[in-house]
Short mmCIF file of C-alpha atoms in Angstrom, two decimals:
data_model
loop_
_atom_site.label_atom_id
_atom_site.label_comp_id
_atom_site.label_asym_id
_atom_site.label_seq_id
_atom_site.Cartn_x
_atom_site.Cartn_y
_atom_site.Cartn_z
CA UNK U 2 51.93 83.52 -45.58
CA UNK U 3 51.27 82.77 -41.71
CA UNK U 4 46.99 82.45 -41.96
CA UNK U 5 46.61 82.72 -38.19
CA UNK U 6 48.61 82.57 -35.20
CA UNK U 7 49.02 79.59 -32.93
CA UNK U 8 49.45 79.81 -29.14
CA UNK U 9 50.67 77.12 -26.43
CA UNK U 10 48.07 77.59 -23.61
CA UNK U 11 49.14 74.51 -21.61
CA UNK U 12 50.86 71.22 -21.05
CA UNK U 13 50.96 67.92 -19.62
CA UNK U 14 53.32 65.42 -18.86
CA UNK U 15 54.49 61.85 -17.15
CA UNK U 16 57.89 60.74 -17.22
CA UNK U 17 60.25 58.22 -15.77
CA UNK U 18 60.58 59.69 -11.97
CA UNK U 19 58.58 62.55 -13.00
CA UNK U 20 54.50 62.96 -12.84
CA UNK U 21 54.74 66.55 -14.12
CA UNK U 22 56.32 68.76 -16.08
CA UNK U 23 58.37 70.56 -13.55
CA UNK U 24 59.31 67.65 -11.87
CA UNK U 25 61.18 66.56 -15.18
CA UNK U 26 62.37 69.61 -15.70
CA UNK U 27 64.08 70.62 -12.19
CA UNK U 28 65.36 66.95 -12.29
CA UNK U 29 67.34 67.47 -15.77
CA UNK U 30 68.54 71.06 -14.32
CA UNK U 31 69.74 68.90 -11.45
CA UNK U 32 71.59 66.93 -14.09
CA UNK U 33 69.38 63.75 -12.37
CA UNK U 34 68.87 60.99 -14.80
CA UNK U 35 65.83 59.21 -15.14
CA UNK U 36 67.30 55.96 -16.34
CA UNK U 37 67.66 53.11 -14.13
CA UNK U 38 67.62 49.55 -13.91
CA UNK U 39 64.69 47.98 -14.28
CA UNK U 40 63.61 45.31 -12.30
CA UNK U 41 61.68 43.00 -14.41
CA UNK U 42 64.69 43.35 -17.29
CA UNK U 43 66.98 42.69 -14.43
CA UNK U 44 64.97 39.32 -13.33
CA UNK U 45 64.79 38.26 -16.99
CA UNK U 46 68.98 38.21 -17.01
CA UNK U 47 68.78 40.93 -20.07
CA UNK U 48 72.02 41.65 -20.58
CA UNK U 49 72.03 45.54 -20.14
CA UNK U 50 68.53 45.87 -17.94
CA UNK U 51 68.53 49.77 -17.82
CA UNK U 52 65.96 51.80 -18.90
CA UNK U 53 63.37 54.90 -18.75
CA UNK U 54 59.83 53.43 -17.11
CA UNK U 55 56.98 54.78 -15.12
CA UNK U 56 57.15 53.06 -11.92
CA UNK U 57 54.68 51.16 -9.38
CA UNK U 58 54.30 53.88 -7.75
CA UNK U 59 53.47 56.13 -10.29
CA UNK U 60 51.18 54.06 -11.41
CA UNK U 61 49.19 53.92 -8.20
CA UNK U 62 48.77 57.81 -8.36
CA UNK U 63 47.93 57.91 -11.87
CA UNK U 64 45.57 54.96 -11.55
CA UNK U 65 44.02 57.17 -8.21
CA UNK U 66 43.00 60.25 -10.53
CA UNK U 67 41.31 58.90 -13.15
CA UNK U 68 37.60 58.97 -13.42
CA UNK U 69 36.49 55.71 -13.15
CA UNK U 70 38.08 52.16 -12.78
CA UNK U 71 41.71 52.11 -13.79
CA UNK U 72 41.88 48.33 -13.90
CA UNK U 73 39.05 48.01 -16.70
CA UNK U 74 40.97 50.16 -18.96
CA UNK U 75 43.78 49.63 -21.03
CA UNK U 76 47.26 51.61 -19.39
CA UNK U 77 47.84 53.76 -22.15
CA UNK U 78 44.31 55.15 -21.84
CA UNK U 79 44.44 55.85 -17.77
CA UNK U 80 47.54 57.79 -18.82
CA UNK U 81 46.51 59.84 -21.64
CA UNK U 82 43.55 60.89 -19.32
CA UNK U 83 45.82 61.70 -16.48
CA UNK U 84 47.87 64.36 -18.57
CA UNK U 85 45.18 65.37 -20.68
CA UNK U 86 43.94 66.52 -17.07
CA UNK U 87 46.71 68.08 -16.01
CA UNK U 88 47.02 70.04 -19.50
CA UNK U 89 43.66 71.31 -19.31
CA UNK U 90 44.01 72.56 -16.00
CA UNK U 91 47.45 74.54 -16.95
CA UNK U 92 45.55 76.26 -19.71
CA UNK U 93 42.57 76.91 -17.41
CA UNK U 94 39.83 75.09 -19.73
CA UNK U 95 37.33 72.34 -18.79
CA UNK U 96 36.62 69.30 -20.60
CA UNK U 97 33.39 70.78 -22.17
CA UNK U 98 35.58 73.48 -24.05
CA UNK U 99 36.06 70.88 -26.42
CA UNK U 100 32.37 69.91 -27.41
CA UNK U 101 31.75 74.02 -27.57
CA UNK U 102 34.26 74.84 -29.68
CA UNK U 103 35.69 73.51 -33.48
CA UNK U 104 38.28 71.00 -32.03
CA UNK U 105 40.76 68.25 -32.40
CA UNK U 106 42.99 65.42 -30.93
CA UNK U 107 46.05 64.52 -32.27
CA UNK U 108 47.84 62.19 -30.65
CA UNK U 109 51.06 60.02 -31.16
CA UNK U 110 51.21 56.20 -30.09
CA UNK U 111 53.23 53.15 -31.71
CA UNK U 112 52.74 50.10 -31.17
CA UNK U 113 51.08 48.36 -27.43
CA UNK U 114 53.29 45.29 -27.16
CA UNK U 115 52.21 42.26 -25.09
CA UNK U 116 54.77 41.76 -21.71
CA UNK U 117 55.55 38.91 -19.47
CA UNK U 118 52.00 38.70 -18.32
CA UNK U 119 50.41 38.52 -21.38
CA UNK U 120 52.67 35.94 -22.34
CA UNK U 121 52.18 33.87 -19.19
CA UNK U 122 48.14 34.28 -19.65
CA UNK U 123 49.18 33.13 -23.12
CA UNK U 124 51.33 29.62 -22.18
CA UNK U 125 48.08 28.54 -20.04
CA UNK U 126 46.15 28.19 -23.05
CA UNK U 127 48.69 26.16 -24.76
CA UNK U 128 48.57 22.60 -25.65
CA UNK U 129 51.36 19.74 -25.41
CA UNK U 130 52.78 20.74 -28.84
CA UNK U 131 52.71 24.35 -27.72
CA UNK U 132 49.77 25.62 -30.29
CA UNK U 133 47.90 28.23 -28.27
CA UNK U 134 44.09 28.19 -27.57
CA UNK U 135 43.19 31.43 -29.63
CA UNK U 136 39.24 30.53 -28.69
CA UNK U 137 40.47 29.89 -24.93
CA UNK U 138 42.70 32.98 -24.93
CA UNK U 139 39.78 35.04 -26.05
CA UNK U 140 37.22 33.82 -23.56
CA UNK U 141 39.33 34.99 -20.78
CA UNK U 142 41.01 38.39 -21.38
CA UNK U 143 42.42 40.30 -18.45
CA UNK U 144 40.46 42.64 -16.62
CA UNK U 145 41.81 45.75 -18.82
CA UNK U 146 42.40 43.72 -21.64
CA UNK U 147 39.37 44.30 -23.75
CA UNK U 148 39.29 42.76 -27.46
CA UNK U 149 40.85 45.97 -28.98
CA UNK U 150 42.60 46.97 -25.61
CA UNK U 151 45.99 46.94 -27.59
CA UNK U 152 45.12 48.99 -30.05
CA UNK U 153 47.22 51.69 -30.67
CA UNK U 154 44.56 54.08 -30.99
CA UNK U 155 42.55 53.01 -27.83
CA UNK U 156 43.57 56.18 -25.78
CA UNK U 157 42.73 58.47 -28.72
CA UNK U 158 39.19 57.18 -28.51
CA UNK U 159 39.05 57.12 -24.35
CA UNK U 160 40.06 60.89 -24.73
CA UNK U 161 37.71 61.87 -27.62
CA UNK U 162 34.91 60.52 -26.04
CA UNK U 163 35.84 62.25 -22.27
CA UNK U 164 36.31 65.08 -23.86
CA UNK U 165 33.18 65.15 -26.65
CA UNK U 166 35.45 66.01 -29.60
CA UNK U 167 34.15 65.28 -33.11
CA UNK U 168 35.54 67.68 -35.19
CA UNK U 169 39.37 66.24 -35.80
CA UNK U 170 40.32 62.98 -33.99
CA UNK U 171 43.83 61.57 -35.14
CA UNK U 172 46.38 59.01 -34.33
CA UNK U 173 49.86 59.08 -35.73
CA UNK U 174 51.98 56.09 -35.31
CA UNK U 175 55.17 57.64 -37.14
CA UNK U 176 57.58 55.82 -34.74
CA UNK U 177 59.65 58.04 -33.05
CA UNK U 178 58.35 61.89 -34.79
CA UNK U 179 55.10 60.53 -34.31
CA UNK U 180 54.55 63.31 -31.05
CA UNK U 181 56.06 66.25 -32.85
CA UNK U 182 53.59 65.29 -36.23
CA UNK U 183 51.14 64.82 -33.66
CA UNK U 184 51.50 68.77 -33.01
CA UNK U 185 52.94 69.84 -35.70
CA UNK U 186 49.43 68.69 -37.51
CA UNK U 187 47.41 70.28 -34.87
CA UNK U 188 49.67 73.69 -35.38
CA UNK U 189 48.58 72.97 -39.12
CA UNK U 190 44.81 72.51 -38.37
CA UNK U 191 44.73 75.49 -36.29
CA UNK U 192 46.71 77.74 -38.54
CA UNK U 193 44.75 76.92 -41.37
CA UNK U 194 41.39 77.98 -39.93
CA UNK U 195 39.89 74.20 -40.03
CA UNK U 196 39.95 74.07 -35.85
CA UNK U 197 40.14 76.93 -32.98
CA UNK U 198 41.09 73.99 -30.25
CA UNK U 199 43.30 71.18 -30.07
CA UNK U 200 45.11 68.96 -27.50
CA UNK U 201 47.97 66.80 -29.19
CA UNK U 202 50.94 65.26 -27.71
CA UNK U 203 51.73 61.48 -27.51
CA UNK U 204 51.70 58.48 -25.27
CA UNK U 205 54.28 55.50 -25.34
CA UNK U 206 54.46 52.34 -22.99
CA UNK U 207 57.59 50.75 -24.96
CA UNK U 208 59.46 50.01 -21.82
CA UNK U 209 59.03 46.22 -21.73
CA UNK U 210 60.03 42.96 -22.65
CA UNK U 211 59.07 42.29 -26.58
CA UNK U 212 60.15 45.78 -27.55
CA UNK U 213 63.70 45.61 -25.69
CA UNK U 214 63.81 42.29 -27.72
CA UNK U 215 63.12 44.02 -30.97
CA UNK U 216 65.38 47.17 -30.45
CA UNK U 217 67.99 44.59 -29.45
CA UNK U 218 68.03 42.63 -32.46
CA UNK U 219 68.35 45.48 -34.35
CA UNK U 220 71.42 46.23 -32.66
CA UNK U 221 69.87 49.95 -31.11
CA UNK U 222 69.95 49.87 -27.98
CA UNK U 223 73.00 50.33 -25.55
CA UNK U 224 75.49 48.06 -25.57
CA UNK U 225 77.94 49.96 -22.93
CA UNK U 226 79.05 48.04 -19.71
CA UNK U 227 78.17 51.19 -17.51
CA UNK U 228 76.00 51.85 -14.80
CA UNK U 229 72.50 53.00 -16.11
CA UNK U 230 72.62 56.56 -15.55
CA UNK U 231 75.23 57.30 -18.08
CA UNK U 232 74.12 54.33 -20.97
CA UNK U 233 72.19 57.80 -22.58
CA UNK U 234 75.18 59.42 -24.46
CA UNK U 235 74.31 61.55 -27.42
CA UNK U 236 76.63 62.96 -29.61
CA UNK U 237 79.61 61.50 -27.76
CA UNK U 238 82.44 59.43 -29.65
CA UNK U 239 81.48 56.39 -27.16
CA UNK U 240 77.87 55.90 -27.57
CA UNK U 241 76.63 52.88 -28.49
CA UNK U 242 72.94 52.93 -28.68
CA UNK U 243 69.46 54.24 -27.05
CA UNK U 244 68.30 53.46 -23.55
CA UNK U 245 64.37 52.50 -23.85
CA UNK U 246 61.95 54.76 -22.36
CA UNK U 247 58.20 55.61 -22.10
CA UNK U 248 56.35 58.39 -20.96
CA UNK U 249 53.62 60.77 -22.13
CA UNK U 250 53.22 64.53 -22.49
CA UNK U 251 50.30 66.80 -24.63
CA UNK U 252 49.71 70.34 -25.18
CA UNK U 253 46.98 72.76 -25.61
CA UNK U 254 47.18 74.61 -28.91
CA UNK U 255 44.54 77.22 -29.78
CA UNK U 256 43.73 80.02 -32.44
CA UNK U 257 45.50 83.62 -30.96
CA UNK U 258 41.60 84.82 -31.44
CA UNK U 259 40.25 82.28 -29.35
CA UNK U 260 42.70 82.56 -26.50
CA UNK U 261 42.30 86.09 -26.40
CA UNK U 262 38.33 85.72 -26.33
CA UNK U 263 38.74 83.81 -23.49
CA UNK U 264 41.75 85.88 -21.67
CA UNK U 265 44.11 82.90 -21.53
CA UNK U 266 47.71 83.28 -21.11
CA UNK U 267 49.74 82.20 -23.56
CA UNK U 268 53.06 79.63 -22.77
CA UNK U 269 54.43 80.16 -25.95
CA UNK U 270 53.26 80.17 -30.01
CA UNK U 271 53.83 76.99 -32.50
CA UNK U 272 55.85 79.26 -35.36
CA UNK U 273 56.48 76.71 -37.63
CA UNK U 274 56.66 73.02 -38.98
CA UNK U 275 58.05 70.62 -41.75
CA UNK U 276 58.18 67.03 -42.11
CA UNK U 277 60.45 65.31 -45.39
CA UNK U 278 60.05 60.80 -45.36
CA UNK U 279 63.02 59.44 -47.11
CA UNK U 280 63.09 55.55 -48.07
CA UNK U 281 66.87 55.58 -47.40
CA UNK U 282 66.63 52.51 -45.43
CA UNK U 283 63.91 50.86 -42.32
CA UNK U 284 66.52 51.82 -39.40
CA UNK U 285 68.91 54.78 -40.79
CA UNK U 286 68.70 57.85 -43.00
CA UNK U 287 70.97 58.90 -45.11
CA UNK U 288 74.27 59.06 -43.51
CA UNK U 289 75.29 62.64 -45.22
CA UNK U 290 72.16 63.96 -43.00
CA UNK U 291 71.02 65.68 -45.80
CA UNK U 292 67.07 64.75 -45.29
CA UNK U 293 67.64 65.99 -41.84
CA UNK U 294 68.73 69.54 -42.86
CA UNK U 295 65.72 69.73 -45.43
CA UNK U 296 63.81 68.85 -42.69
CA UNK U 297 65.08 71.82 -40.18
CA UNK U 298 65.28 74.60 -43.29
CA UNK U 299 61.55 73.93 -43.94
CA UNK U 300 60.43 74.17 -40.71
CA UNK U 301 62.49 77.42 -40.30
CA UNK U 302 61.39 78.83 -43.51
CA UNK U 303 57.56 77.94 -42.39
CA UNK U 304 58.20 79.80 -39.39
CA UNK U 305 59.32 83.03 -42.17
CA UNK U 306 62.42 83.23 -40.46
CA UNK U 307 66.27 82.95 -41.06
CA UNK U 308 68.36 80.02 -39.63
CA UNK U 309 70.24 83.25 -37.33
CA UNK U 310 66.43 83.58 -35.81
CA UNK U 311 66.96 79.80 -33.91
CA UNK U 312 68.89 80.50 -30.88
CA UNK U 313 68.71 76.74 -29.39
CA UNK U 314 68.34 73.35 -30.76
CA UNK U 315 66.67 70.43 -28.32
CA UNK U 316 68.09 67.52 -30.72
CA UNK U 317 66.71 64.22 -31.58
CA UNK U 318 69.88 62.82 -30.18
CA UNK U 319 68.90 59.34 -29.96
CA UNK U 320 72.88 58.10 -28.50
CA UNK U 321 72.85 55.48 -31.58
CA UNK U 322 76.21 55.71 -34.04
CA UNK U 323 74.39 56.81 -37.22
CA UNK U 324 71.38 58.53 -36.09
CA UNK U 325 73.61 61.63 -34.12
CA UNK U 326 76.60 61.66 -36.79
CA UNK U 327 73.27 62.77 -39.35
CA UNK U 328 72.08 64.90 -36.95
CA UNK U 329 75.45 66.68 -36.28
CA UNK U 330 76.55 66.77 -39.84
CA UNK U 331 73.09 68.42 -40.56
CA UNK U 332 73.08 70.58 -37.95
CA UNK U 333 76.23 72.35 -38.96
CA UNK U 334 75.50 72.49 -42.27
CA UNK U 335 71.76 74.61 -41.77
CA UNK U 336 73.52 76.70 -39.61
CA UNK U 337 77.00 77.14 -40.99
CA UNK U 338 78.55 80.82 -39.66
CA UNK U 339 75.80 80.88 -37.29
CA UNK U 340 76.91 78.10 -34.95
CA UNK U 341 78.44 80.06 -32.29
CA UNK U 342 75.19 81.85 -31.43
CA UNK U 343 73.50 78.40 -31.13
CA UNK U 344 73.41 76.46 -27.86
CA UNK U 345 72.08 72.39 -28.15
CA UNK U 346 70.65 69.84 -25.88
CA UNK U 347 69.83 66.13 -26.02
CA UNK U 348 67.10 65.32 -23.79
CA UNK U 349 67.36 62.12 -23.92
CA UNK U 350 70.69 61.97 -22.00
CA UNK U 351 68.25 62.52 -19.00
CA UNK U 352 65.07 60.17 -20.30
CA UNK U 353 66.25 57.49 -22.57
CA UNK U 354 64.28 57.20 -25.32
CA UNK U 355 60.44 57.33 -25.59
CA UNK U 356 60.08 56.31 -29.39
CA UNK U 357 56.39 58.37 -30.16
CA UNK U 358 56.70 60.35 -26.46
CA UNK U 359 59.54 61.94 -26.99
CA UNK U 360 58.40 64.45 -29.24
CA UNK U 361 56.12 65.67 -27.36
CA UNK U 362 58.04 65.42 -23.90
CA UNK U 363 60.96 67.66 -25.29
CA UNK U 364 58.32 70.06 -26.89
CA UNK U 365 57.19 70.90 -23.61
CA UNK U 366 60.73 71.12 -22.03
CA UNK U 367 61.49 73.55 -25.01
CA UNK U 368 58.29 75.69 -24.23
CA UNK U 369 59.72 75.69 -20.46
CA UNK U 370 63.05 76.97 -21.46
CA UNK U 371 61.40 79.33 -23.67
CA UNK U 372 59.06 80.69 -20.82
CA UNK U 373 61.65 80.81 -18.11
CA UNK U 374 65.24 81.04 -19.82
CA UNK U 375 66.65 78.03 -18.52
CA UNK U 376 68.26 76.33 -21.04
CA UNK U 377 68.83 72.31 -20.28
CA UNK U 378 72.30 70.38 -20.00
CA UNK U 379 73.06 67.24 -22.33
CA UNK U 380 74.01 64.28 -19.26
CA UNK U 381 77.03 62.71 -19.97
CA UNK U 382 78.62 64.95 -22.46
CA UNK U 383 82.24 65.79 -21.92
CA UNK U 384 83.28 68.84 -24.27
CA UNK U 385 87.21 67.73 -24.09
CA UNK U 386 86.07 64.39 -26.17
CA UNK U 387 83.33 66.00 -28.22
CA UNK U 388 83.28 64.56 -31.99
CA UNK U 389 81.37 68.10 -33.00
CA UNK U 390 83.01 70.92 -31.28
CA UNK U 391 81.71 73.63 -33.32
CA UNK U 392 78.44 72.27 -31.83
CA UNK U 393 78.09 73.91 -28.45
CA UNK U 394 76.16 71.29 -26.34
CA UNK U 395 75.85 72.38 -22.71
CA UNK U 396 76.58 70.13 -19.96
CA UNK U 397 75.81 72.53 -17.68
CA UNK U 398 72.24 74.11 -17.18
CA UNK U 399 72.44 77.88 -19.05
CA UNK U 400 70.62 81.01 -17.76
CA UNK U 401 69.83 82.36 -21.15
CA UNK U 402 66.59 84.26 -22.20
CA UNK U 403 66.03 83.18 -25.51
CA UNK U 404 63.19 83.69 -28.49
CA UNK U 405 63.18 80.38 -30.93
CA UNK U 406 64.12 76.94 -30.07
CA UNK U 407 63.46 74.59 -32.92
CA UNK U 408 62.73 71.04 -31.71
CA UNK U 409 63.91 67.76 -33.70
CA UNK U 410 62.32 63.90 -33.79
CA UNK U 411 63.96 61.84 -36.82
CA UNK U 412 62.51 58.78 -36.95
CA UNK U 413 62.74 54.82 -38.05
CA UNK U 414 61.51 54.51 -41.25
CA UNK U 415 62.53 57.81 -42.66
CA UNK U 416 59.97 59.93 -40.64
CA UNK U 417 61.30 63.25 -40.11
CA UNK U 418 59.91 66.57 -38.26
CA UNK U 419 60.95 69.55 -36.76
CA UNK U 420 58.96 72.22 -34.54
CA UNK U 421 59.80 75.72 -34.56
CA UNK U 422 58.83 77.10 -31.58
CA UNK U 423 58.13 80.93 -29.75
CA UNK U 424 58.29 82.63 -27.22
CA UNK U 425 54.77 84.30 -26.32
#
């Protein structure tokens, strides 16, 4: 039984090419990628140097509105900060709404990886035999390079203490569900009575040298010989791994009685969550996709509705071989006679793939499609070669008013989640 309802009151967000939320979304409408090559893969001669990254020139703008010196601060906690901002002034609160009301922050980070400047700093402290100087190394951190400045929960803290929250402070590092836990647990907090308040998204800087490494010795990441835009291929018979990304995004969840005391409009309501871990295996689930569809039925039945209720899926739709065949053969199987009145997209077609961000990214594109009835296309899907037909993926952008989009992020490790989201 639903204890109390949960609205969206606001949102945040910082993509690849996009500092906001609309930005990203117009751009996807325009069926504009945000994957391109990236310059520092490119001068390392990486093989296939595409990928999703927040520019120098983002940087500089998101650097300019925080409050106080970006340089002495780790990245991922000028970011947070910057779309905390902007998701607190979408839902028309100020940051001392947090230490005056029971409230949380729940956010979603893996982990910070060093990059080619770290490593350089590194090789200056090594010796002859090429033993590093841990005491040296120490003694002379970078400027924003604290002793616990790559800590993944560094811009958890940064926010709580901006923001004077005390009641629920959280970081989930649940690879790539960890944004959609990240507000699915805030939903949960809220709906059980144990907050009023919460902001929760994620943020992810992935897009760099040791985690391209990793992905790429894994075998994940796009192997395609084709240009960078169209590397991002979910769902399509020719895909051949994920494009790295980064990016942040949060929300603004409250209690329905404490949005209404304060006469907030609501975006949209949270109407349900479920996550199911598996121990199938570190990098795949199992391949019938059977731990996916648990997943999706219990978030659906926490919402109290009937599969027929969801009238669009925004997939996980990584573009890797296994990871969409589970997803497909799930997705057909929770919603069996009911495919035809169910549209899909794959945001990350557009993005690449933000590992923890993502989550939260395409749970504020849903709540946008929700608000305004635009439903997104899938980039580089071609519906003569689809390998699911009966899944009806748009490649075009849809003028649709719909009332439930459920939202999917099936991660490494077996760490699966899906939101079920409302219209207001």
């Amino acid at each position: 039984m639903r204890t109390r309802e949960v609205y969206v009151t606001g949102f945040g967000l910082v993509a690849p090419m996009a500092l906001d939320a609309a930005t990203l979304f117009e751009r996807i409408c325009q069926k504009q990628s945000c994957v391109r090559e990236h310059p520092r893969f490119k001068a390392l001669g990486f093989n296939n140097s595409a990928a999703g990254f927040i520019d120098d020139g983002q940087w500089q703008q998101i650097a300019a509105g925080f409050g106080g010196n970006a340089a002495l601060h780790p990245r991922q906690s000028v970011l947070a900060e910057f779309v905390a901002r902007q998701a607190l002034q979408h839902a028309g609160l100020t940051p001392v709404a947090f230490a005056h009301s029971r409230s949380g922050l729940f956010l979603g980070a893996n982990k910070y990886c060093a990059d080619s400047h770290d490593l350089h700093r590194a090789s200056r402290c090594m010796d002859e035999a090429g033993r590093v100087d841990l005491d040296q190394l120490l003694d002379n951190p970078a400027a924003s390079s604290a002793v616990f400045g790559r800590r993944v929960d560094q811009q958890t803290l940064h926010l709580a203490e901006t923001l004077g929250i005390r009641d629920h402070i959280s970081t989930h590092s649940d690879a790539c569900a960890a944004g959609t836990m990240a507000i699915g647990s805030a939903y949960r907090a809220i709906e059980r009575g144990e907050i009023d308040l919460a902001i929760c998204g994620a943020v992810e800087l992935m897009a760099n040298e040791l985690p391209y490494y990793m992905f790429n010795s894994l075998g994940a990441l796009c192997q395609a010989n084709l240009p960078a835009s169209e590397q991002s291929r979910p769902f399509m018979p020719d895909r051949s791994g994920f494009v790295i990304s980064e990016g942040a995004a949060m929300v603004i969840l409250e209690s329905a009685e404490h949005a209404q005391r304060r006469k907030a409009t609501p975006l949209g309501r949270v109407l349900g969550y479920a996550n199911v871990c598996e121990a199938q295996k570190m990098t795949s689930s199992s391949r019938d996709g059977s731990k996916y569809e648990e997943c999706m039925e219990a978030a659906i039945e926490d919402a109290g509705l009937l599969s027929s209720a969801v009238q669009h899926v925004n997939t996980h739709g990584t573009s890797t071989q296994a990871n969409d065949s589970c997803e497909a053969l799930a997705l057909q199987r929770v919603f069996g006679e009911c495919q035809e009145h169910v549209t899909f997209t794959a945001n990350k077609s557009a993005i690449g793939h933000s590992l923890a961000g993502s989550g939260a990214i395409e749970a504020v594109l849903s709540l946008i499609s929700l608000r305004d009835g635009m439903l997104l296309p899938t980039l580089n899907y071609d519906h003569d070669r689809a390998e699911y037909p009966s899944l009806k993926f748009l490649s075009e952008p849809m003028r649709q008013s719909i009332n439930v989009v459920m939202s999917n992020s099936f991660g490494f490790g077996g760490v699966n989640s899906s939101l079920v989201l409302g219209r207001a």
